[in-house]
C-alpha atoms as a PDB file:
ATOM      1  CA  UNK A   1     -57.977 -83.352 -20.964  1.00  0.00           C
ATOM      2  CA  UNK A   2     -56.122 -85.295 -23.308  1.00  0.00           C
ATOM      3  CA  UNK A   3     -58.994 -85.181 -25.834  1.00  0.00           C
ATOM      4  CA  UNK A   4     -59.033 -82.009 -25.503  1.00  0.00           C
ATOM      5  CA  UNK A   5     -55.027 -81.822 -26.425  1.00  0.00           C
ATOM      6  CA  UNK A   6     -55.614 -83.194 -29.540  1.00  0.00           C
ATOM      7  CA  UNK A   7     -57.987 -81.292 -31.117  1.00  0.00           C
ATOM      8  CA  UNK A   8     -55.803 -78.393 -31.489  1.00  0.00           C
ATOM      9  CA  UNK A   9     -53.090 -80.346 -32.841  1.00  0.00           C
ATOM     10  CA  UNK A  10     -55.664 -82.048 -35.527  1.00  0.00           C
ATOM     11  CA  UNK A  11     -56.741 -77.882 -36.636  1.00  0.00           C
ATOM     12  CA  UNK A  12     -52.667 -77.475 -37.315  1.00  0.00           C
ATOM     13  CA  UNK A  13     -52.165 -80.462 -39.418  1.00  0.00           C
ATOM     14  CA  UNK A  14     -55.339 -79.655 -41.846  1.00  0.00           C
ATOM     15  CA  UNK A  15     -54.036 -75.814 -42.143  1.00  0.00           C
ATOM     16  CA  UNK A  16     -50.619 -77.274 -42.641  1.00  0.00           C
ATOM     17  CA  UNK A  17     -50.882 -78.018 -46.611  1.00  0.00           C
ATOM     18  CA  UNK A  18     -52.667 -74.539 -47.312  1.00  0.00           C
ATOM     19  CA  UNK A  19     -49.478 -72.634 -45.432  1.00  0.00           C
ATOM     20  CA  UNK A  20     -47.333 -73.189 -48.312  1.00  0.00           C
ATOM     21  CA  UNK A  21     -49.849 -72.294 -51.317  1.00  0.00           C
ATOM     22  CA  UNK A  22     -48.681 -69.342 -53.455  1.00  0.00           C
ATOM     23  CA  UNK A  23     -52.078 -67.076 -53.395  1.00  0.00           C
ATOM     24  CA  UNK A  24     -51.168 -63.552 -55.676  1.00  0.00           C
ATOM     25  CA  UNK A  25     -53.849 -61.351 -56.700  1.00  0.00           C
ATOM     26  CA  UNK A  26     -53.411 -58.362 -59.356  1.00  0.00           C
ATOM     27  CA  UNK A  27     -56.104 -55.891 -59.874  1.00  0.00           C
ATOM     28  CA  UNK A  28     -55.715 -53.935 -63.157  1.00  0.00           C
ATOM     29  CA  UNK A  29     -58.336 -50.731 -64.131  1.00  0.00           C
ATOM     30  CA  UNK A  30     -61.067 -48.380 -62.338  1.00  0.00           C
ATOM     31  CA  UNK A  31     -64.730 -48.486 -61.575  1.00  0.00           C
ATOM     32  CA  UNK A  32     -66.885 -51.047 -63.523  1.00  0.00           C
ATOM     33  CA  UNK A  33     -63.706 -52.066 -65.696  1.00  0.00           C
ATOM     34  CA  UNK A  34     -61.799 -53.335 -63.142  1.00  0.00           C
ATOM     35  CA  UNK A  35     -60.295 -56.557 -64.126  1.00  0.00           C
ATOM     36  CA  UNK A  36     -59.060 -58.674 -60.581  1.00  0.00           C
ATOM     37  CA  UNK A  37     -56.773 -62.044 -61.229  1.00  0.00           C
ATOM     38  CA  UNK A  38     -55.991 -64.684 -58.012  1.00  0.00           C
ATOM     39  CA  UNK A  39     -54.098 -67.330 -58.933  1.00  0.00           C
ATOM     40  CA  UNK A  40     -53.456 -70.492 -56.048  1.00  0.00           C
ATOM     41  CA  UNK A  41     -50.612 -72.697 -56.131  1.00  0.00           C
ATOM     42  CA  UNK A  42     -49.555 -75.259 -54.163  1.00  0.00           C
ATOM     43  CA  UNK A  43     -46.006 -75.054 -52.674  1.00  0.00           C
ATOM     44  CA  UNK A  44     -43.344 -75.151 -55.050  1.00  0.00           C
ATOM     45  CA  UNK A  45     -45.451 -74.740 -58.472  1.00  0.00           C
ATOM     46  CA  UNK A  46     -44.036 -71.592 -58.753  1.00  0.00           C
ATOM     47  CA  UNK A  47     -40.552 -70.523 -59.388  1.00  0.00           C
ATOM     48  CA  UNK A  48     -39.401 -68.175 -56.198  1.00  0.00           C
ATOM     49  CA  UNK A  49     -39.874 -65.058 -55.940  1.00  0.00           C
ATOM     50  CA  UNK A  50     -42.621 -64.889 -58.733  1.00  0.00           C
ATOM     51  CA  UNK A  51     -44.975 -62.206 -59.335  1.00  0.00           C
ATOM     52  CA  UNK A  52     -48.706 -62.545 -61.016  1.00  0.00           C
ATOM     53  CA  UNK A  53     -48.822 -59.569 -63.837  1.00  0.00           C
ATOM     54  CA  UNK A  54     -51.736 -58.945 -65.976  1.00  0.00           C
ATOM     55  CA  UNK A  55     -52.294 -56.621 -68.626  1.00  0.00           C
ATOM     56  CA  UNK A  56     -55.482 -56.010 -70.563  1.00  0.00           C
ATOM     57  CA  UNK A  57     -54.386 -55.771 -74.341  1.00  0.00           C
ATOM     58  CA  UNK A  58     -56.219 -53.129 -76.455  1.00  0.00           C
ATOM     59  CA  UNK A  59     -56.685 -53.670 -79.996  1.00  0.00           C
ATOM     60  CA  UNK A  60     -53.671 -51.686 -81.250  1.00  0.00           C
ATOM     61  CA  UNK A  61     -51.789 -54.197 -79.338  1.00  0.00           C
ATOM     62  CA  UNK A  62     -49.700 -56.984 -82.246  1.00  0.00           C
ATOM     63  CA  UNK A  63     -50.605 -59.268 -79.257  1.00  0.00           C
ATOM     64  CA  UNK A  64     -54.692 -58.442 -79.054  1.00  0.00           C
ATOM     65  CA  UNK A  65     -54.185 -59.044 -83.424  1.00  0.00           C
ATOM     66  CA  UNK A  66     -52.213 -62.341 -83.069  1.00  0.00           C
ATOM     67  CA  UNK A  67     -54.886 -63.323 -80.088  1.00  0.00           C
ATOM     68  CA  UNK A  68     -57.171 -62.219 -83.135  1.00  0.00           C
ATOM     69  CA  UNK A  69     -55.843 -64.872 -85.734  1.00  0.00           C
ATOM     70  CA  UNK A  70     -55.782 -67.680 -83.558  1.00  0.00           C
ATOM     71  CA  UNK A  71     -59.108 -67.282 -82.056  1.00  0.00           C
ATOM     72  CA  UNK A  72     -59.780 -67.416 -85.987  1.00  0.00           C
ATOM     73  CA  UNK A  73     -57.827 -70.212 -86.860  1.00  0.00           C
ATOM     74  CA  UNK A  74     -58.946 -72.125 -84.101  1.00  0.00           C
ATOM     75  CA  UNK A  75     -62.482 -72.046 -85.993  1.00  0.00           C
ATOM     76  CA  UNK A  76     -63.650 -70.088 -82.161  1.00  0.00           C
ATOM     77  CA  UNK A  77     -66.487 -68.599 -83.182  1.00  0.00           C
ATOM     78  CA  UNK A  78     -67.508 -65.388 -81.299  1.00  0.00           C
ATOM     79  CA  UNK A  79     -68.934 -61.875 -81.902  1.00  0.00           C
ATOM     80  CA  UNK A  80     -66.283 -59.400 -79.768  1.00  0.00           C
ATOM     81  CA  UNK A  81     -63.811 -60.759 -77.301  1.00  0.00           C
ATOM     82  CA  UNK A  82     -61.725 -58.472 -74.441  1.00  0.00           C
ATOM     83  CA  UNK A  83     -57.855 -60.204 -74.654  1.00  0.00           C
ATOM     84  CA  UNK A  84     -55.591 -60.570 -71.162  1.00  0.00           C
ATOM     85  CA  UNK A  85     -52.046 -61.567 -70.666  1.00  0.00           C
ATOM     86  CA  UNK A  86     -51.215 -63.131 -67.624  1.00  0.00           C
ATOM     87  CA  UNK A  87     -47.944 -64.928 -66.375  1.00  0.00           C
ATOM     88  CA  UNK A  88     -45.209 -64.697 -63.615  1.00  0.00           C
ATOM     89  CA  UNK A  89     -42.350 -62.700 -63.664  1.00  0.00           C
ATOM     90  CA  UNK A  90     -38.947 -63.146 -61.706  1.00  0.00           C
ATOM     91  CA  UNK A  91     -36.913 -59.629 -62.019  1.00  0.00           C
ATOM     92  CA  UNK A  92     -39.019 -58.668 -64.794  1.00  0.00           C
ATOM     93  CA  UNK A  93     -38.050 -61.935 -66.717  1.00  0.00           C
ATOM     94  CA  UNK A  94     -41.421 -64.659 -67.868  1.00  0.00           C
ATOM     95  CA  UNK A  95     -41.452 -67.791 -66.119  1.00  0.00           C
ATOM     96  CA  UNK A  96     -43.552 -70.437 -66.021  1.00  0.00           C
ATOM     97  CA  UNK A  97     -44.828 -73.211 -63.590  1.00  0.00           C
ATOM     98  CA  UNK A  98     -42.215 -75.012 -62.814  1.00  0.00           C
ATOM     99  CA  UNK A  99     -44.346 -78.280 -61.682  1.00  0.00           C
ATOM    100  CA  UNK A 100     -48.011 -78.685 -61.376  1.00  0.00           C
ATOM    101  CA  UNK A 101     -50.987 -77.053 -62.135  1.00  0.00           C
ATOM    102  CA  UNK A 102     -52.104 -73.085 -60.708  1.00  0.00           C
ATOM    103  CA  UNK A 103     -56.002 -72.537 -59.874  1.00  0.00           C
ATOM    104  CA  UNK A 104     -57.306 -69.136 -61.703  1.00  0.00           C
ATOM    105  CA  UNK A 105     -59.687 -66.560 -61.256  1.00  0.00           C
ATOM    106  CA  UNK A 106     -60.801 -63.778 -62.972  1.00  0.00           C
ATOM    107  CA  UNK A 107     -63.867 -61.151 -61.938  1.00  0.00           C
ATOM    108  CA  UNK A 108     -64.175 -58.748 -64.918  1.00  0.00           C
ATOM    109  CA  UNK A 109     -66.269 -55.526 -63.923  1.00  0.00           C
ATOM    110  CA  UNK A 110     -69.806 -55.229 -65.892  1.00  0.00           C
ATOM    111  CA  UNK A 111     -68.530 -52.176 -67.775  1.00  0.00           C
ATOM    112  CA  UNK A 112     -65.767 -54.374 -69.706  1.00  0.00           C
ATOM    113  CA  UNK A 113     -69.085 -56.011 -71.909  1.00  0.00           C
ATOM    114  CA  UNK A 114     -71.186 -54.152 -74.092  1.00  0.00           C
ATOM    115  CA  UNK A 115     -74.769 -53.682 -72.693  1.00  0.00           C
ATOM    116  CA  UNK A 116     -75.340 -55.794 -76.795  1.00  0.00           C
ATOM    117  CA  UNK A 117     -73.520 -58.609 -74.588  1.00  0.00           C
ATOM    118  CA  UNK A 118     -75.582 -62.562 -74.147  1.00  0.00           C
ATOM    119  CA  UNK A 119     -73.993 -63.154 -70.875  1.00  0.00           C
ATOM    120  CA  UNK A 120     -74.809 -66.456 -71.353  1.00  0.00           C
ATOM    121  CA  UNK A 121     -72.492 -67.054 -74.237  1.00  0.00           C
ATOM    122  CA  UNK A 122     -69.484 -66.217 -72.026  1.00  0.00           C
ATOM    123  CA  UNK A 123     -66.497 -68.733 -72.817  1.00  0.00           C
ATOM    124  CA  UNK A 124     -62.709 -68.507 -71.746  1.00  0.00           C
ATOM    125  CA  UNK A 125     -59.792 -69.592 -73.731  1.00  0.00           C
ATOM    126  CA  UNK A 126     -56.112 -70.145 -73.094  1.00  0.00           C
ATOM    127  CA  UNK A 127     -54.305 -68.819 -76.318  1.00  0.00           C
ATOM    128  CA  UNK A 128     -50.845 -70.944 -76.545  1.00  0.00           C
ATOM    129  CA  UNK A 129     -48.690 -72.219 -78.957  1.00  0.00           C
ATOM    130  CA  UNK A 130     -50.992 -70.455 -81.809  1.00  0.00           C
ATOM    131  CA  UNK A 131     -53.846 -72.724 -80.767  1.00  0.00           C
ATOM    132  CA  UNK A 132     -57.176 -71.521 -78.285  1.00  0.00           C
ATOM    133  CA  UNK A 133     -58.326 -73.991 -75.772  1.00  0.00           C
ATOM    134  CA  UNK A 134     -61.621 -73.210 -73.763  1.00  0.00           C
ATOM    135  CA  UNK A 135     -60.537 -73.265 -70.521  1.00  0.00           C
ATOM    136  CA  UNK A 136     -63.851 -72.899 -69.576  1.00  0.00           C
ATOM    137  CA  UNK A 137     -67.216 -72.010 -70.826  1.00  0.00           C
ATOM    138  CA  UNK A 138     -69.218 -72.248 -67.214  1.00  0.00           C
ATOM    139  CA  UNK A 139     -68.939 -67.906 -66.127  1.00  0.00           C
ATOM    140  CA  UNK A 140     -70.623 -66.385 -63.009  1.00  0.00           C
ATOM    141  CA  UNK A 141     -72.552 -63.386 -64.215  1.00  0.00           C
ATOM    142  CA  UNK A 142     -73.844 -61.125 -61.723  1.00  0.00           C
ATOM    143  CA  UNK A 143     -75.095 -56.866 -62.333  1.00  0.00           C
ATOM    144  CA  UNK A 144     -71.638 -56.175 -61.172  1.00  0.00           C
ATOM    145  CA  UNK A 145     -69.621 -58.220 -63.355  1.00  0.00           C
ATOM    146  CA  UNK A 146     -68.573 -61.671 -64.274  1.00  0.00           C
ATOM    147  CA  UNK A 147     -66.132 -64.804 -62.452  1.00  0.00           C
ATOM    148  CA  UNK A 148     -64.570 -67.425 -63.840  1.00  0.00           C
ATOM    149  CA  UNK A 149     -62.524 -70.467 -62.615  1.00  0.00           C
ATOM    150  CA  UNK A 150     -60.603 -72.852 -64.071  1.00  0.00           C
ATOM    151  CA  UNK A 151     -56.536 -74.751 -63.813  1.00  0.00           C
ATOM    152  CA  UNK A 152     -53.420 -74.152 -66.271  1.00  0.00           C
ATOM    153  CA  UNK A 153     -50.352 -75.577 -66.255  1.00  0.00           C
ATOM    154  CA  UNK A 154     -49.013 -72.637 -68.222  1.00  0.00           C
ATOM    155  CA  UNK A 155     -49.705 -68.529 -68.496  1.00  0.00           C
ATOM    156  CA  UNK A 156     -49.941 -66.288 -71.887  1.00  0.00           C
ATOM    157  CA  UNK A 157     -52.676 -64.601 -73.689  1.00  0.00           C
ATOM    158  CA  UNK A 158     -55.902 -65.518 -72.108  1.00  0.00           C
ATOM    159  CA  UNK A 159     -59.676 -64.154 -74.208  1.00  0.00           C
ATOM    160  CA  UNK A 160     -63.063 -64.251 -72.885  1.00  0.00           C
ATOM    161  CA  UNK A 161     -65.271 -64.488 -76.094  1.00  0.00           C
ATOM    162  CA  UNK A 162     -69.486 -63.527 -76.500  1.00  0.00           C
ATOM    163  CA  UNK A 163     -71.953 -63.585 -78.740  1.00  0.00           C
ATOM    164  CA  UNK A 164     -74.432 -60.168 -78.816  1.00  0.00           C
ATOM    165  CA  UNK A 165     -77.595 -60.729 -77.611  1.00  0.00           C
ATOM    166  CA  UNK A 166     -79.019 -61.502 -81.084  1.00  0.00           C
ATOM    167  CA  UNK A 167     -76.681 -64.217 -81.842  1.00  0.00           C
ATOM    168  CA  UNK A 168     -79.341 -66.332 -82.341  1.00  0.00           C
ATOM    169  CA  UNK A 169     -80.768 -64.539 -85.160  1.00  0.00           C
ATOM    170  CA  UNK A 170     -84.489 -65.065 -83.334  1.00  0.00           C
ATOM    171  CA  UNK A 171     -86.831 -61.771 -83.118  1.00  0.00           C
ATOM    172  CA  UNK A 172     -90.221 -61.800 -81.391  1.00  0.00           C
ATOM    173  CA  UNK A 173     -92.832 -58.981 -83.234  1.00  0.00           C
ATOM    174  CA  UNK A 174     -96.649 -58.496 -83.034  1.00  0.00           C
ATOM    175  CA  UNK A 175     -98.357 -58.945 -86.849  1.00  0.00           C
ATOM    176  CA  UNK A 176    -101.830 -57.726 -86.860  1.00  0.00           C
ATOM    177  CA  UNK A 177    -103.903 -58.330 -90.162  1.00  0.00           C
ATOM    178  CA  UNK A 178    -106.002 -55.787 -91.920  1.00  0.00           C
ATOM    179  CA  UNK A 179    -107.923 -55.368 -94.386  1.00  0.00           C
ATOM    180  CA  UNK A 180    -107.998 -52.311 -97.065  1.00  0.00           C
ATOM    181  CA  UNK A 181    -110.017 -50.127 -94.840  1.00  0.00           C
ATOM    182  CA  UNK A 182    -107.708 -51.053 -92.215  1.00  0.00           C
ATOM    183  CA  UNK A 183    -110.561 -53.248 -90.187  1.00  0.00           C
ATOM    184  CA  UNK A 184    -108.826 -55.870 -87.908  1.00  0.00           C
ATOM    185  CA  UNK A 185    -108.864 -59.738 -89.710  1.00  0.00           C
ATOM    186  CA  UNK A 186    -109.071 -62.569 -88.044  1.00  0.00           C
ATOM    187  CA  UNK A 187    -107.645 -60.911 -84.635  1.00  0.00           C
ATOM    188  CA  UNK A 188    -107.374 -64.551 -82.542  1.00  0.00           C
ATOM    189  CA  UNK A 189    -105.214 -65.883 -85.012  1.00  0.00           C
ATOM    190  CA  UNK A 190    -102.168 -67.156 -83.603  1.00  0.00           C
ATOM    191  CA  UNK A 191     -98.942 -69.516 -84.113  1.00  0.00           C
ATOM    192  CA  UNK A 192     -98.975 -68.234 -87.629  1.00  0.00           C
ATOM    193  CA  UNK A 193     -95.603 -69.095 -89.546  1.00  0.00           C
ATOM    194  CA  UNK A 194     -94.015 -66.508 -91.944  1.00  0.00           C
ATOM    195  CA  UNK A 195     -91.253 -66.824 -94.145  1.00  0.00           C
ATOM    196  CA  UNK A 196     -88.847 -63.860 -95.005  1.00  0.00           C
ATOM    197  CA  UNK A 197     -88.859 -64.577 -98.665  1.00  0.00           C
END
């Protein structure tokens, strides 16, 4: 019986930690562009009362041109990138973290890439202080979108960079030889190098 006491009381103290976490999610868009962000933070991290807010910036946006320029001056090289901001706000004022890290997560619907898009080339960066840091470069891709995870200690403009699916300037064609009467040459021939001079 008293075994049996305990085990209940052993569940409690493990759960105990999580009660206090700050889990917010904000889901921003329709469809295939939906863009979802959960952010986890342990008790405390978080000023009081604040609330996760996330705005996809469009290109007319000053803020989608200055995440533009530092992307650029950064020397991140990329060939389109879709631009979030993301932060806490207390009574409609910013705030930050107050102490300690907060987990991220972002799932980005399929339709925010172009169908041009090498998945594979996905990267994330935390713009801040005019300077990009790849928060991370390691992105889920499924046919219903893309996740990401990764930790900040701070919130602002966030970009998810690609290269288009011929980024690495590689193209596979079929070159079949002829002669004047237009007679197949040498049809086996294979592994033949060309040059584009």
């Amino acid at each position: 019986a008293k075994e049996n006491a305990d085990k209940p009381a052993e569940k409690q103290e493990k759960a105990t930690p999580k009660a206090g976490e700050n889990v917010q999610t904000a889901t921003i868009g329709t469809g295939d562009k939906t863009v979802t962000v959960k952010t986890t933070a342990a008790a405390g991290v978080l000023p009081e009362g604040a609330k996760l807010v996330v705005k996809k910036l469009a290109n007319q946006d000053q803020a989608y041109q200055d995440a533009e320029s530092t992307l650029k001056d950064s020397q991140v090289t990329y060939d389109d990138f879709l631009a979030l901001d993301v932060g806490f706000e207390v009574n409609g004022k910013e705030v930050e973290p107050e102490a300690g890290s907060v987990q991220v997560q972002f799932e980005l619907g399929a339709g925010l890439l172009p169908e041009t898009a090498d998945t594979s080339t996905l990267a994330v960066q935390h713009l801040t202080d005019g300077k990009a840091e790849t928060v991370t470069n390691e992105v889920a891709v499924t046919e219903n979108g893309m996740k990401a995870d990764f930790t900040v200690n701070s919130f602002s403009t966030f970009t998810i960079t690609w290269w288009g699916d011929d980024y690495k300037k590689y193209y596979e064609f079929t070159a079949h030889y002829i002669d004047e009467n237009g007679n197949a040459i040498n049809p086996s021939a294979s592994n033949v190098e060309l040059s584009d001079n």
